[in-house]
PDB file of C-alpha atoms in Angstrom:
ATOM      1  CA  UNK A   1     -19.771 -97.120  52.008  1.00 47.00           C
ATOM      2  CA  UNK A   2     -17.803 -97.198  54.895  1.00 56.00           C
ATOM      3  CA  UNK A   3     -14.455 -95.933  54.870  1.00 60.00           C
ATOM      4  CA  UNK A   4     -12.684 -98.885  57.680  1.00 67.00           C
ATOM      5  CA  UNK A   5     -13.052 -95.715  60.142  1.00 64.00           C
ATOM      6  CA  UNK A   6     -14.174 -97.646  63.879  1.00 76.00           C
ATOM      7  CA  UNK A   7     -15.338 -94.503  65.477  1.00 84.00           C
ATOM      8  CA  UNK A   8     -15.588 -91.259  64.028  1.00 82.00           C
ATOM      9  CA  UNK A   9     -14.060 -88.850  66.789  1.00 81.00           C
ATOM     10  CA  UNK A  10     -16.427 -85.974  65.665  1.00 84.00           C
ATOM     11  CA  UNK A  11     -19.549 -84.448  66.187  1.00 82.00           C
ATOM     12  CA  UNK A  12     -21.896 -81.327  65.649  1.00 83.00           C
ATOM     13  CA  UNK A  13     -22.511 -79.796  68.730  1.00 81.00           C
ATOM     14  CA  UNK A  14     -25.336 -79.795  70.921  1.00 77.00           C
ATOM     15  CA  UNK A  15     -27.291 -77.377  71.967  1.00 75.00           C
ATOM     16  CA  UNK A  16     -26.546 -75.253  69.366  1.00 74.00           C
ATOM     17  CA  UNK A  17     -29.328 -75.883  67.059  1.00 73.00           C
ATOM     18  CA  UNK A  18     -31.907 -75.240  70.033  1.00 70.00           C
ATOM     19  CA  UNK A  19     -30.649 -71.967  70.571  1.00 69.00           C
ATOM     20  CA  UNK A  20     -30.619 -70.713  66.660  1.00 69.00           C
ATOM     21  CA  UNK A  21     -33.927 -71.785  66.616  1.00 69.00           C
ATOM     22  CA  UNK A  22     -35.302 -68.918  68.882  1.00 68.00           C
ATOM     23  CA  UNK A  23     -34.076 -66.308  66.866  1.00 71.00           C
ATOM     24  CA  UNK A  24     -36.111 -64.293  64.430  1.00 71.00           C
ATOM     25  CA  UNK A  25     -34.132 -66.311  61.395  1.00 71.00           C
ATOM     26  CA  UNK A  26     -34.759 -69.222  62.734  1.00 70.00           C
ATOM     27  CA  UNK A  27     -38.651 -68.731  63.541  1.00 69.00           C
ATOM     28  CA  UNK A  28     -38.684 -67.191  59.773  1.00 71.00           C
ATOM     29  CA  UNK A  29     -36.961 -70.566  58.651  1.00 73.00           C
ATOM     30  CA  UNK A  30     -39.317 -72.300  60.276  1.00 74.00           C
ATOM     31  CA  UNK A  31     -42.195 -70.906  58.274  1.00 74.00           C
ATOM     32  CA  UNK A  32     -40.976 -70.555  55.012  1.00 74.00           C
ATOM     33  CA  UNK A  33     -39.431 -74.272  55.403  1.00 75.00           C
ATOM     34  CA  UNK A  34     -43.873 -75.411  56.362  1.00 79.00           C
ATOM     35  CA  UNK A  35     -45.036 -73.347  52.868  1.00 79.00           C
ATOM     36  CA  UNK A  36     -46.960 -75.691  50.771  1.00 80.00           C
ATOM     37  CA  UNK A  37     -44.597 -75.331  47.331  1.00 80.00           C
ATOM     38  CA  UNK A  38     -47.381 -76.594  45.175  1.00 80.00           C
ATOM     39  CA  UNK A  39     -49.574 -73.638  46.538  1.00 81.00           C
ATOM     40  CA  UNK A  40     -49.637 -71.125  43.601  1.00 81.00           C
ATOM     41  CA  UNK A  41     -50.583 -68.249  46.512  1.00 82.00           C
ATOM     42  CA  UNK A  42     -48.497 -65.163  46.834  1.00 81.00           C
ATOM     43  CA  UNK A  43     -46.669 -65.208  50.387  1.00 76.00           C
ATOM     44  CA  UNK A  44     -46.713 -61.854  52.043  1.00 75.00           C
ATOM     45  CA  UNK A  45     -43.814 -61.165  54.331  1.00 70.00           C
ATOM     46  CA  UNK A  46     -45.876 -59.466  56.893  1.00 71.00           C
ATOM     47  CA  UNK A  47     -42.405 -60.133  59.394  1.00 66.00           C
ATOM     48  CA  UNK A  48     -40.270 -58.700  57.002  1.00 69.00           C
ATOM     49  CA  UNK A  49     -37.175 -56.376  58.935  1.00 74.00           C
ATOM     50  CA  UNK A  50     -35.152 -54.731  56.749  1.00 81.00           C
ATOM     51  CA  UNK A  51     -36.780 -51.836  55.094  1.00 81.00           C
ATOM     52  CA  UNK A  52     -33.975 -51.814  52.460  1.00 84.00           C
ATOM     53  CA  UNK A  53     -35.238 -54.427  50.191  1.00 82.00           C
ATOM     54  CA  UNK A  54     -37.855 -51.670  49.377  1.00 81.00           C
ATOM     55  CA  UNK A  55     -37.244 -48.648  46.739  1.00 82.00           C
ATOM     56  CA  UNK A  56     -38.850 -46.125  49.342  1.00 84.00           C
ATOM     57  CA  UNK A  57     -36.124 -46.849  51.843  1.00 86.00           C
ATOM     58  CA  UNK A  58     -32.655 -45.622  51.183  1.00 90.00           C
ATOM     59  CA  UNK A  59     -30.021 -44.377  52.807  1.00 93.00           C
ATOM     60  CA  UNK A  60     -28.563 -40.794  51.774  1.00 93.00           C
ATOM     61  CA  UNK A  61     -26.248 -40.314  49.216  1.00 93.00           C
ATOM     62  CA  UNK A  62     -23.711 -38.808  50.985  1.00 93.00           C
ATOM     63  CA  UNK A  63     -23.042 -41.881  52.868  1.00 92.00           C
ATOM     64  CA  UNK A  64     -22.660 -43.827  49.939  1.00 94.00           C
ATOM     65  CA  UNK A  65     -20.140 -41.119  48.432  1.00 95.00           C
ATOM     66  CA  UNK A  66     -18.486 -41.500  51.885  1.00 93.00           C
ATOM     67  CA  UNK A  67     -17.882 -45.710  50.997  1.00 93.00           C
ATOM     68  CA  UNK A  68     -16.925 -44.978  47.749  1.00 94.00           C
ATOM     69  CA  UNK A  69     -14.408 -42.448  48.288  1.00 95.00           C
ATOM     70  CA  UNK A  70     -12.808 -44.890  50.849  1.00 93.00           C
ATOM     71  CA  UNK A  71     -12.832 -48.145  49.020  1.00 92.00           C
ATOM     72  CA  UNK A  72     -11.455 -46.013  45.913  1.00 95.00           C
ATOM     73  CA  UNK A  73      -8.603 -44.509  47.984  1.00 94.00           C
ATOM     74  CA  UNK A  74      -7.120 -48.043  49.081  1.00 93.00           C
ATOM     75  CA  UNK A  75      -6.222 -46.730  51.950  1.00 93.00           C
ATOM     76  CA  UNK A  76      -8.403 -49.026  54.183  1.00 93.00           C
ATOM     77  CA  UNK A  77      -7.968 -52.491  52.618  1.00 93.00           C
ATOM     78  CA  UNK A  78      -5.879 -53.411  56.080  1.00 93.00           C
ATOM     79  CA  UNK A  79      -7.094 -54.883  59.128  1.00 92.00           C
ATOM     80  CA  UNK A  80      -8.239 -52.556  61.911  1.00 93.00           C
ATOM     81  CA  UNK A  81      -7.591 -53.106  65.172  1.00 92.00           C
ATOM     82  CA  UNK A  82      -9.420 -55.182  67.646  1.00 93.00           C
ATOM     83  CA  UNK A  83     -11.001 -52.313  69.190  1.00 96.00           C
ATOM     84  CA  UNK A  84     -12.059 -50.709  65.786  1.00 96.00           C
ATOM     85  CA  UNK A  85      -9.963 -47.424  64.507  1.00 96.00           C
ATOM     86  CA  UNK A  86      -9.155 -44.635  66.477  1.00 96.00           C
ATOM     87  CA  UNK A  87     -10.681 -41.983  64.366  1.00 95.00           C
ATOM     88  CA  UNK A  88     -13.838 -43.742  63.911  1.00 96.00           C
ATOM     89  CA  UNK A  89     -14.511 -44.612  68.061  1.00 97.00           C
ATOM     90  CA  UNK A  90     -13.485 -40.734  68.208  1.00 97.00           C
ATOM     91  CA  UNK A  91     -15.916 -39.590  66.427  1.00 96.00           C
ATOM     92  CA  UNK A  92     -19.151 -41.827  67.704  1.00 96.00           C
ATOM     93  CA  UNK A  93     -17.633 -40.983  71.567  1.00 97.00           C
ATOM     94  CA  UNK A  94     -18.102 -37.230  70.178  1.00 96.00           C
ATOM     95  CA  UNK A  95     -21.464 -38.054  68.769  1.00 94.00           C
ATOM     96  CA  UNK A  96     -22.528 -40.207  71.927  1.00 95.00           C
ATOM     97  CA  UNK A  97     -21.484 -37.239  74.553  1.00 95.00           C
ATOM     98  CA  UNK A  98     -24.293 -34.933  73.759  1.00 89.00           C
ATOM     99  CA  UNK A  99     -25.954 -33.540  76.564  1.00 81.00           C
ATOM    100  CA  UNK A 100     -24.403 -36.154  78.959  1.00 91.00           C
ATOM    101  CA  UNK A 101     -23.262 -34.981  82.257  1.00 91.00           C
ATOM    102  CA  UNK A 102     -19.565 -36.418  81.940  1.00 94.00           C
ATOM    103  CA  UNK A 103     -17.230 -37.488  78.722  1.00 95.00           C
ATOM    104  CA  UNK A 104     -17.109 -40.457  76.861  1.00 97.00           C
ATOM    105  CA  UNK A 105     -13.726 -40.885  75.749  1.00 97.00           C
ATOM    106  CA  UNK A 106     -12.811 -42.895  72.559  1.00 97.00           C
ATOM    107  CA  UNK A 107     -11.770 -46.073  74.959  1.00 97.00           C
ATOM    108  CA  UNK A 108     -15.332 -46.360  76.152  1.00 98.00           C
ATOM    109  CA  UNK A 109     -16.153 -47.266  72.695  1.00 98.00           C
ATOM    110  CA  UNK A 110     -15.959 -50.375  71.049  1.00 98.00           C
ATOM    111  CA  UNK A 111     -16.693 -51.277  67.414  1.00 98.00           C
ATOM    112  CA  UNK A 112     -18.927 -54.416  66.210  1.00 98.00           C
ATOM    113  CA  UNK A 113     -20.350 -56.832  63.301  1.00 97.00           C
ATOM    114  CA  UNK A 114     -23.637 -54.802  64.125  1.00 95.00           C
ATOM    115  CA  UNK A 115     -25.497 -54.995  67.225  1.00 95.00           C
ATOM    116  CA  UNK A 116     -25.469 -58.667  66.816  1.00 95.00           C
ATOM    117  CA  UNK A 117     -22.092 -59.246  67.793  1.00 97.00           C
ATOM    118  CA  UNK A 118     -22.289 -56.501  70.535  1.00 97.00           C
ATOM    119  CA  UNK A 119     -24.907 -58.956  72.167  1.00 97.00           C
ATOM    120  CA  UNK A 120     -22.767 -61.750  71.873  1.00 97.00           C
ATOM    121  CA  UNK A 121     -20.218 -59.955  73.286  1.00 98.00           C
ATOM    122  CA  UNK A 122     -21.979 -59.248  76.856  1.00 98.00           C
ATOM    123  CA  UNK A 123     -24.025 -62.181  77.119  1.00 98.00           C
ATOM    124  CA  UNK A 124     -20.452 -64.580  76.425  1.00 97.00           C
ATOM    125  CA  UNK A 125     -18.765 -62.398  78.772  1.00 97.00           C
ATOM    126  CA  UNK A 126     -20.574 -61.907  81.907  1.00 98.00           C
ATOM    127  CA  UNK A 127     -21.400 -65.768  81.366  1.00 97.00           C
ATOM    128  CA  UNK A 128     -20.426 -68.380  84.506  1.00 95.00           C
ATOM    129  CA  UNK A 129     -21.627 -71.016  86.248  1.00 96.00           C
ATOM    130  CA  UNK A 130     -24.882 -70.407  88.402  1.00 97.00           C
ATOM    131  CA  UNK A 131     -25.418 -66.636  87.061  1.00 98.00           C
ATOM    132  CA  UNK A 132     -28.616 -65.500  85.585  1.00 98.00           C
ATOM    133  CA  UNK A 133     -29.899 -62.549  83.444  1.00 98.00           C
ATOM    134  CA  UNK A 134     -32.986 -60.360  83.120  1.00 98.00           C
ATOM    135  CA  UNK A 135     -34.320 -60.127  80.145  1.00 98.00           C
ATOM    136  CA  UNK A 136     -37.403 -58.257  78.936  1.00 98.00           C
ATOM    137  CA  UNK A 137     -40.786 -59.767  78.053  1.00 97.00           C
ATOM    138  CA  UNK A 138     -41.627 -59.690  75.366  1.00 97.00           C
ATOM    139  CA  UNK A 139     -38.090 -58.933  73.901  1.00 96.00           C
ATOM    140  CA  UNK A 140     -36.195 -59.658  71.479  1.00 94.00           C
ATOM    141  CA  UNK A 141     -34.804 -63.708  70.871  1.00 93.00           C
ATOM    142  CA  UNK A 142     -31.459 -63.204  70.104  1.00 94.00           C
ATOM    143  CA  UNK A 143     -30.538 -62.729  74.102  1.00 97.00           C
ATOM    144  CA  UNK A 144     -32.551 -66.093  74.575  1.00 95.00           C
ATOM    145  CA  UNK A 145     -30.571 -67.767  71.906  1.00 93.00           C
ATOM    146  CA  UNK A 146     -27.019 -66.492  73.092  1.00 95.00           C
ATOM    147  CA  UNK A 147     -27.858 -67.004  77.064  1.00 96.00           C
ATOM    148  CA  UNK A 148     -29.172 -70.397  76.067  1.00 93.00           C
ATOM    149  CA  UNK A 149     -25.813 -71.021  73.995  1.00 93.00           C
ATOM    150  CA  UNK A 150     -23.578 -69.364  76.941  1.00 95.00           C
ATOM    151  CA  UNK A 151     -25.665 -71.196  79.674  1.00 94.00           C
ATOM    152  CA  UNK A 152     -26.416 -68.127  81.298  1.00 97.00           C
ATOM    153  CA  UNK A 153     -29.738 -68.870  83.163  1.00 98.00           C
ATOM    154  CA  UNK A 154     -32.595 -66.177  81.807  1.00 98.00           C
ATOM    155  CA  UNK A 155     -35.071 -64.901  84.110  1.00 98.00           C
ATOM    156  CA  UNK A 156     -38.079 -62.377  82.756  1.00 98.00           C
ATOM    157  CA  UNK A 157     -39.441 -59.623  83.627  1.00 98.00           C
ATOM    158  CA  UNK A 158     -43.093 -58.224  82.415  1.00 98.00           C
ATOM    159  CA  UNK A 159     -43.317 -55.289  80.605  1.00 98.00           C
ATOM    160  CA  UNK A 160     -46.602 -53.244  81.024  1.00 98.00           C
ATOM    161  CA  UNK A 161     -49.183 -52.687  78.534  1.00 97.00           C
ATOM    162  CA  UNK A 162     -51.334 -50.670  80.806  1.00 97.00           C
ATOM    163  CA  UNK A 163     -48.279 -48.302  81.335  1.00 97.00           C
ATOM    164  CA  UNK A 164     -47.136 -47.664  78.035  1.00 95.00           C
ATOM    165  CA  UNK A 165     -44.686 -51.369  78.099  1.00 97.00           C
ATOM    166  CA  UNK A 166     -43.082 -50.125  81.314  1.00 98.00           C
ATOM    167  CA  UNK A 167     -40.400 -52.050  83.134  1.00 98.00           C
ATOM    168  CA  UNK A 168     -41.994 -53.958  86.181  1.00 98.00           C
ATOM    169  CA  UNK A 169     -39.959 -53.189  88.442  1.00 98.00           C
ATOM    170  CA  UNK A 170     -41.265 -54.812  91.356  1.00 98.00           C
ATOM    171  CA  UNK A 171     -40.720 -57.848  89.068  1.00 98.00           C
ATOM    172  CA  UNK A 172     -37.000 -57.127  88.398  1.00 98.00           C
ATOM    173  CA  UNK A 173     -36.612 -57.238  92.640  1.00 98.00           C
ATOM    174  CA  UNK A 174     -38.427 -60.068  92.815  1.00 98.00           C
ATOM    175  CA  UNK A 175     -36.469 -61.994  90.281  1.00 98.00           C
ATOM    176  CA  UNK A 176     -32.901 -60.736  91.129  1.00 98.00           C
ATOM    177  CA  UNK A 177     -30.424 -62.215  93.921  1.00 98.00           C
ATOM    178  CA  UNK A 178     -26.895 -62.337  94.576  1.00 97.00           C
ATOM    179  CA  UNK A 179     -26.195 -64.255  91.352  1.00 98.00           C
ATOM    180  CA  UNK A 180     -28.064 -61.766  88.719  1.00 98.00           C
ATOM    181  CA  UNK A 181     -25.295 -60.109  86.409  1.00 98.00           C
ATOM    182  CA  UNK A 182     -27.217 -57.906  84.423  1.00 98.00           C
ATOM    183  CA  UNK A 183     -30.922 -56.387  83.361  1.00 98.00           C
ATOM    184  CA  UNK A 184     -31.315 -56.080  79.484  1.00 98.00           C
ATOM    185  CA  UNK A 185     -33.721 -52.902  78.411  1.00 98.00           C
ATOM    186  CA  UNK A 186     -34.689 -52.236  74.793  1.00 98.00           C
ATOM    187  CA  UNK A 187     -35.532 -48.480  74.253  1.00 98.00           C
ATOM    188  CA  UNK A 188     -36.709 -48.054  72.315  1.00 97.00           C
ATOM    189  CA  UNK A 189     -38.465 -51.008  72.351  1.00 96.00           C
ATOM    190  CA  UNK A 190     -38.424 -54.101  70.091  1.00 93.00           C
ATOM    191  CA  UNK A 191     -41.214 -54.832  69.708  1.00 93.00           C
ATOM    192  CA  UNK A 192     -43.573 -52.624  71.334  1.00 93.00           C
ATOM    193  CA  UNK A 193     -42.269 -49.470  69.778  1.00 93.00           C
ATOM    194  CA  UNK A 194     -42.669 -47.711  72.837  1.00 95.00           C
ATOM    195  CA  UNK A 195     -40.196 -45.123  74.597  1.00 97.00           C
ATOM    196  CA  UNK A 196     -38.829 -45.062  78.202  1.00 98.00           C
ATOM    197  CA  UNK A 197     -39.510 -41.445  79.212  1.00 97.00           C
ATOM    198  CA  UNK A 198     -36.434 -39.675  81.445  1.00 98.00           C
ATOM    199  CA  UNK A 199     -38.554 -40.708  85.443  1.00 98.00           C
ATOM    200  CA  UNK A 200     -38.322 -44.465  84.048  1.00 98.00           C
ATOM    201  CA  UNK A 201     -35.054 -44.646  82.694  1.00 98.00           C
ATOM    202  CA  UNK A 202     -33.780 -43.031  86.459  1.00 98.00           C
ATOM    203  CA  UNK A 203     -36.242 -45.722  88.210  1.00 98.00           C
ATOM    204  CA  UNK A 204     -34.344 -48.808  86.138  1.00 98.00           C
ATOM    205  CA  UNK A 205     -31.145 -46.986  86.995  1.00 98.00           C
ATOM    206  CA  UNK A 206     -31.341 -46.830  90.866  1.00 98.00           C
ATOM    207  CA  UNK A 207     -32.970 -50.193  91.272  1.00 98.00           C
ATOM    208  CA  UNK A 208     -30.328 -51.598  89.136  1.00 98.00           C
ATOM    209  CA  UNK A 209     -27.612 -49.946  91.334  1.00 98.00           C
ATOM    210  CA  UNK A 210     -29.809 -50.998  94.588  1.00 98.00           C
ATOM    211  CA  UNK A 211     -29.436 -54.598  92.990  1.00 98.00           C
ATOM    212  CA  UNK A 212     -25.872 -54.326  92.426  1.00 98.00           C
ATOM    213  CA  UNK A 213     -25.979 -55.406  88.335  1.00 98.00           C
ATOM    214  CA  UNK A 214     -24.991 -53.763  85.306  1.00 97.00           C
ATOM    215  CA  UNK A 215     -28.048 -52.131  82.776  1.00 98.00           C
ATOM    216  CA  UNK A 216     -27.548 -53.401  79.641  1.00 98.00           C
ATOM    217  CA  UNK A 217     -28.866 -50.892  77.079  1.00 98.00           C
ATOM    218  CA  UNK A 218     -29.829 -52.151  73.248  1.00 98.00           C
ATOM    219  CA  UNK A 219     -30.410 -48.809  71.399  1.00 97.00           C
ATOM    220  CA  UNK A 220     -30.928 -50.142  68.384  1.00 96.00           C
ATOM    221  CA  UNK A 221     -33.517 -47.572  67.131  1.00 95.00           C
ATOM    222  CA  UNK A 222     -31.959 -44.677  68.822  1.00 94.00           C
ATOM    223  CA  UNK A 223     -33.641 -41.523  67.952  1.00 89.00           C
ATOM    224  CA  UNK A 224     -36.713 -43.086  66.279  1.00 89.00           C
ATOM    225  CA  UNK A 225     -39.792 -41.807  68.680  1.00 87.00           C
ATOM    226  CA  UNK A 226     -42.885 -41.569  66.706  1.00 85.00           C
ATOM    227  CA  UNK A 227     -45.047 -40.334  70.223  1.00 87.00           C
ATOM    228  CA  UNK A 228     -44.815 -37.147  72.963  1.00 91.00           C
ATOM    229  CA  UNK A 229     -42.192 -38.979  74.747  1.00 94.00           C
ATOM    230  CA  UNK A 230     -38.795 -38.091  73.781  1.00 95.00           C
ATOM    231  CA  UNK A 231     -36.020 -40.624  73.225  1.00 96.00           C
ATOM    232  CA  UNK A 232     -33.311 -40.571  76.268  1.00 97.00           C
ATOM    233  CA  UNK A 233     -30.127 -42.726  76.065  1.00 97.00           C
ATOM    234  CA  UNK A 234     -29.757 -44.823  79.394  1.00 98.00           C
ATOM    235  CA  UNK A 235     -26.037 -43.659  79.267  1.00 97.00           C
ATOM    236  CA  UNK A 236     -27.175 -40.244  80.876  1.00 97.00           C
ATOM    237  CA  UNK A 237     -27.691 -42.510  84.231  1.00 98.00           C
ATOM    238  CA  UNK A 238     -23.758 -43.713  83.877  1.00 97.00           C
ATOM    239  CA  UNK A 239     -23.061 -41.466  87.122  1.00 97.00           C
ATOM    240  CA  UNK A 240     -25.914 -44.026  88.987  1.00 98.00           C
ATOM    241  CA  UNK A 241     -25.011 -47.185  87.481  1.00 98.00           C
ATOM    242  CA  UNK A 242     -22.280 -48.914  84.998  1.00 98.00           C
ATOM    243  CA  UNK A 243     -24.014 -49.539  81.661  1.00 98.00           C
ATOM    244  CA  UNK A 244     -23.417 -51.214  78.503  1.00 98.00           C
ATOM    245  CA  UNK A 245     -24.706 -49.005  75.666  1.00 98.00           C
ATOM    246  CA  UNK A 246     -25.281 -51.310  72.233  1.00 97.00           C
ATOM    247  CA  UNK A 247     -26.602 -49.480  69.121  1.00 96.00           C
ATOM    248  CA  UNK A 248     -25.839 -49.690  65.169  1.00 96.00           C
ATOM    249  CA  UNK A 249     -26.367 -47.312  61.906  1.00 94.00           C
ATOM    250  CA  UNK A 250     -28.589 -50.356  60.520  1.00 93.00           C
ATOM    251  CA  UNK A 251     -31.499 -48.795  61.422  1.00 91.00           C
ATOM    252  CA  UNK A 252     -31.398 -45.295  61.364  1.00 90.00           C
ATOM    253  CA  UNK A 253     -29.752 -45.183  58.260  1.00 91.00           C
ATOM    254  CA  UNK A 254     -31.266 -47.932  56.446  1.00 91.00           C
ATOM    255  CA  UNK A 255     -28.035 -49.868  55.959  1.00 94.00           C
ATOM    256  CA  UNK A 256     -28.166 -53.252  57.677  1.00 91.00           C
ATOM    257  CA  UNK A 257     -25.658 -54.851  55.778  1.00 92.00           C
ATOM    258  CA  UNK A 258     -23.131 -53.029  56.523  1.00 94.00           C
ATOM    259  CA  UNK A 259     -23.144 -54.545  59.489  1.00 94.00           C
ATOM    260  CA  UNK A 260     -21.178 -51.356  61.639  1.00 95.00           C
ATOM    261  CA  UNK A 261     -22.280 -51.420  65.363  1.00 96.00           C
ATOM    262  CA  UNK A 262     -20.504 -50.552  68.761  1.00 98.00           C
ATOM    263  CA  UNK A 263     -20.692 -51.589  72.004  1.00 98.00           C
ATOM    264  CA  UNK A 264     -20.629 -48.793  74.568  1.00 98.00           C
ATOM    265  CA  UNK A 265     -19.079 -48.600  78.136  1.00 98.00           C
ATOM    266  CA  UNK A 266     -20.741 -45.863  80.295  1.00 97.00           C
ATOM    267  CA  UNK A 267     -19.141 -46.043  83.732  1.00 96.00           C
ATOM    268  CA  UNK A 268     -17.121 -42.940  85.269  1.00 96.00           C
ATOM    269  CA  UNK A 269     -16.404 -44.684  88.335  1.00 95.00           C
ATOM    270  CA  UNK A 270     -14.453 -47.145  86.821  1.00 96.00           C
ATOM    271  CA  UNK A 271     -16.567 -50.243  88.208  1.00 97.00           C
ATOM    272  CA  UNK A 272     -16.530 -52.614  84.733  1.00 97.00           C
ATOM    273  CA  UNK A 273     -12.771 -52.184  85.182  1.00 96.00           C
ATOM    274  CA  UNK A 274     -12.194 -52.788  87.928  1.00 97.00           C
ATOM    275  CA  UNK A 275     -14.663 -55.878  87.545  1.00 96.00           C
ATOM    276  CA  UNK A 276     -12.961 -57.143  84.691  1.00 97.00           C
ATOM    277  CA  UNK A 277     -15.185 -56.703  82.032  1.00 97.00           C
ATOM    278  CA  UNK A 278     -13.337 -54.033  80.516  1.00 97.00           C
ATOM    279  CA  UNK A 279     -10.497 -56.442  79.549  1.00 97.00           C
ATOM    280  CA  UNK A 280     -13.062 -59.556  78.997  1.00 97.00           C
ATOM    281  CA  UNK A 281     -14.332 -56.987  75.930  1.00 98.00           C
ATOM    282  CA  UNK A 282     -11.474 -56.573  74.664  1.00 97.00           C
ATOM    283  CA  UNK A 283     -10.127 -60.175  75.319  1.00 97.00           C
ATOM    284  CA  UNK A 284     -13.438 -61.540  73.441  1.00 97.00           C
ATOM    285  CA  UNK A 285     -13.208 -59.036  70.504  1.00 97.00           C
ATOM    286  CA  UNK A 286      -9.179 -60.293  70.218  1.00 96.00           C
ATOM    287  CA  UNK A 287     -10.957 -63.497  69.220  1.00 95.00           C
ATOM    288  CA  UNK A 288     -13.873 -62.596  67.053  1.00 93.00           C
ATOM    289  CA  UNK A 289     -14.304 -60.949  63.470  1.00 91.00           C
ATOM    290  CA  UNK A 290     -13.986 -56.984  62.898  1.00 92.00           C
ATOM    291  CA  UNK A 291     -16.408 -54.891  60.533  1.00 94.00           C
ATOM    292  CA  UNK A 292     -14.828 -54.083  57.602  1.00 93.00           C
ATOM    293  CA  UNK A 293     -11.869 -51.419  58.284  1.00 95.00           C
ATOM    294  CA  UNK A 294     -13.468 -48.917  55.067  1.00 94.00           C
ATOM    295  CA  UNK A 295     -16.705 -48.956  56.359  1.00 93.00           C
ATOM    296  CA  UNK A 296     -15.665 -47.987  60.218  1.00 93.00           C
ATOM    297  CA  UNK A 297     -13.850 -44.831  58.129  1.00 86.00           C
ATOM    298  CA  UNK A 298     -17.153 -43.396  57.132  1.00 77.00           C
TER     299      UNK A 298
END
């Protein structure tokens, strides 16, 4: 029945539905949304992500003692800063700084919803008209969905079967000009589940400084090499080129939803601040949701 309205002055917006439907969720949608229900088959989630659904996966008990104790002492049922508390970017910086050649300081670190919202974060900020981003191929869709939702033009680069899902680099040249932002790596990789050995990672790091963009770095699985190669953080090239270091405890510790992540700046020159981004961070995070303040105390 109509209501005597003429025009209703709202509407969902566009474009948005297009992009969610690149993700992983939104490919998994798509499936389970095409099973025939009056099949009486058992449907095997062969793309099935989080490991924590399952009995043999769980995390240790001494984190969970470590949520407890916090939720129990009320002292963390206030919000946290935009930034994420002090104590808790102290201690990942100290974490983080091992073996690196200079010192992350607790302002280089930034806490997020996960490493979700850590990609939102960089592909909304370094988002303008005309700019484009490399992204890896294959990859993983959520950078396709956000650029695709920012407008950010995406341009791909190969990785190499034949050399162990390499960057191309030659392709990275090819593709970049005066308007590329940033390169996106995923080591290691999602997913290939290959590692970037230490000659690599300092090959993407001087042809991203030759290029004049920013690495972005999605360390995701940090520390989980299953091969001969060993697992190097792309921060340990910060002294060649400003990076953007994104990693979470979902995987390593088997606790995706708890949804804890941080974003990363490794830059000793001071080139993202004096670009801008620095404050675009924190200007974005002054506008987005925290993760929950007794879980950053753990």
């Amino acid at each position: 029945m109509e209501s005597g309205a003429k025009k209703w002055g709202f509407q969902g917006k566009q474009g948005l539905e297009a992009a969610s439907t690149t993700t992983v969720r939104g490919y998994l949608n798509l499936l389970m949304g095409n099973i025939n229900q009056d099949n009486c088959l058992t449907v095997v989630p062969l793309g099935h992500g989080d490991p924590s659904h399952f009995p043999s996966f769980r995390t240790t008990p001494a984190a969970e003692d470590a949520i407890v104790d916090a939720l129990r002492s009320a002292k963390h049922n206030c919000y946290a800063t935009t930034v994420g508390i002090l104590p808790a970017r102290r201690a990942l910086a100290d974490y983080l700084n091992r073996d690196l050649p200079y010192k992350l300081s607790p302002d280089d670190v930034y806490l997020t919803v996960g490493c979700t919202q850590g990609i939102e974060v960089v592909i909304s900020i370094l988002s303008r008209p005309g700019a484009n981003i490399l992204l890896p191929r294959p990859g993983f869709p959520l950078y396709e969905a956000w650029c695709a939702y920012n407008h950010l033009e995406m341009r791909h680069y190969d990785l190499l079967p034949e050399k162990g899902w390499e960057v191309d680099l030659d392709a990275v040249e090819t593709l970049s000009d005066e308007k590329t932002v940033a390169m996106v790596i995923i080591n290691p990789g999602n997913p290939c589940g290959n590692v970037f050995s230490y000659e690599h990672l300092n090959k993407i790091a001087e042809t991203a400084r030759k290029l004049g963009i920013l690495v972005i770095a999605d360390e995701a699985y940090d520390n989980l090499a299953f091969g001969s190669t060993p697992y190097v953080p792309m921060r340990v090239f910060g002294l060649t080129v400003p990076i953007l270091t994104m990693g979470s405890i979902s995987k390593r510790w088997v606790v995706p939803g708890w949804r804890i992540g941080w974003l990363v700046t490794s830059d000793p020159d001071g080139i993202l601040q004096k670009s801008g981004v620095i404050d675009s961070i924190k200007g974005f995070l002054n506008i987005s949701s925290d993760p929950a303040t007794f879980i950053q105390v753990c």
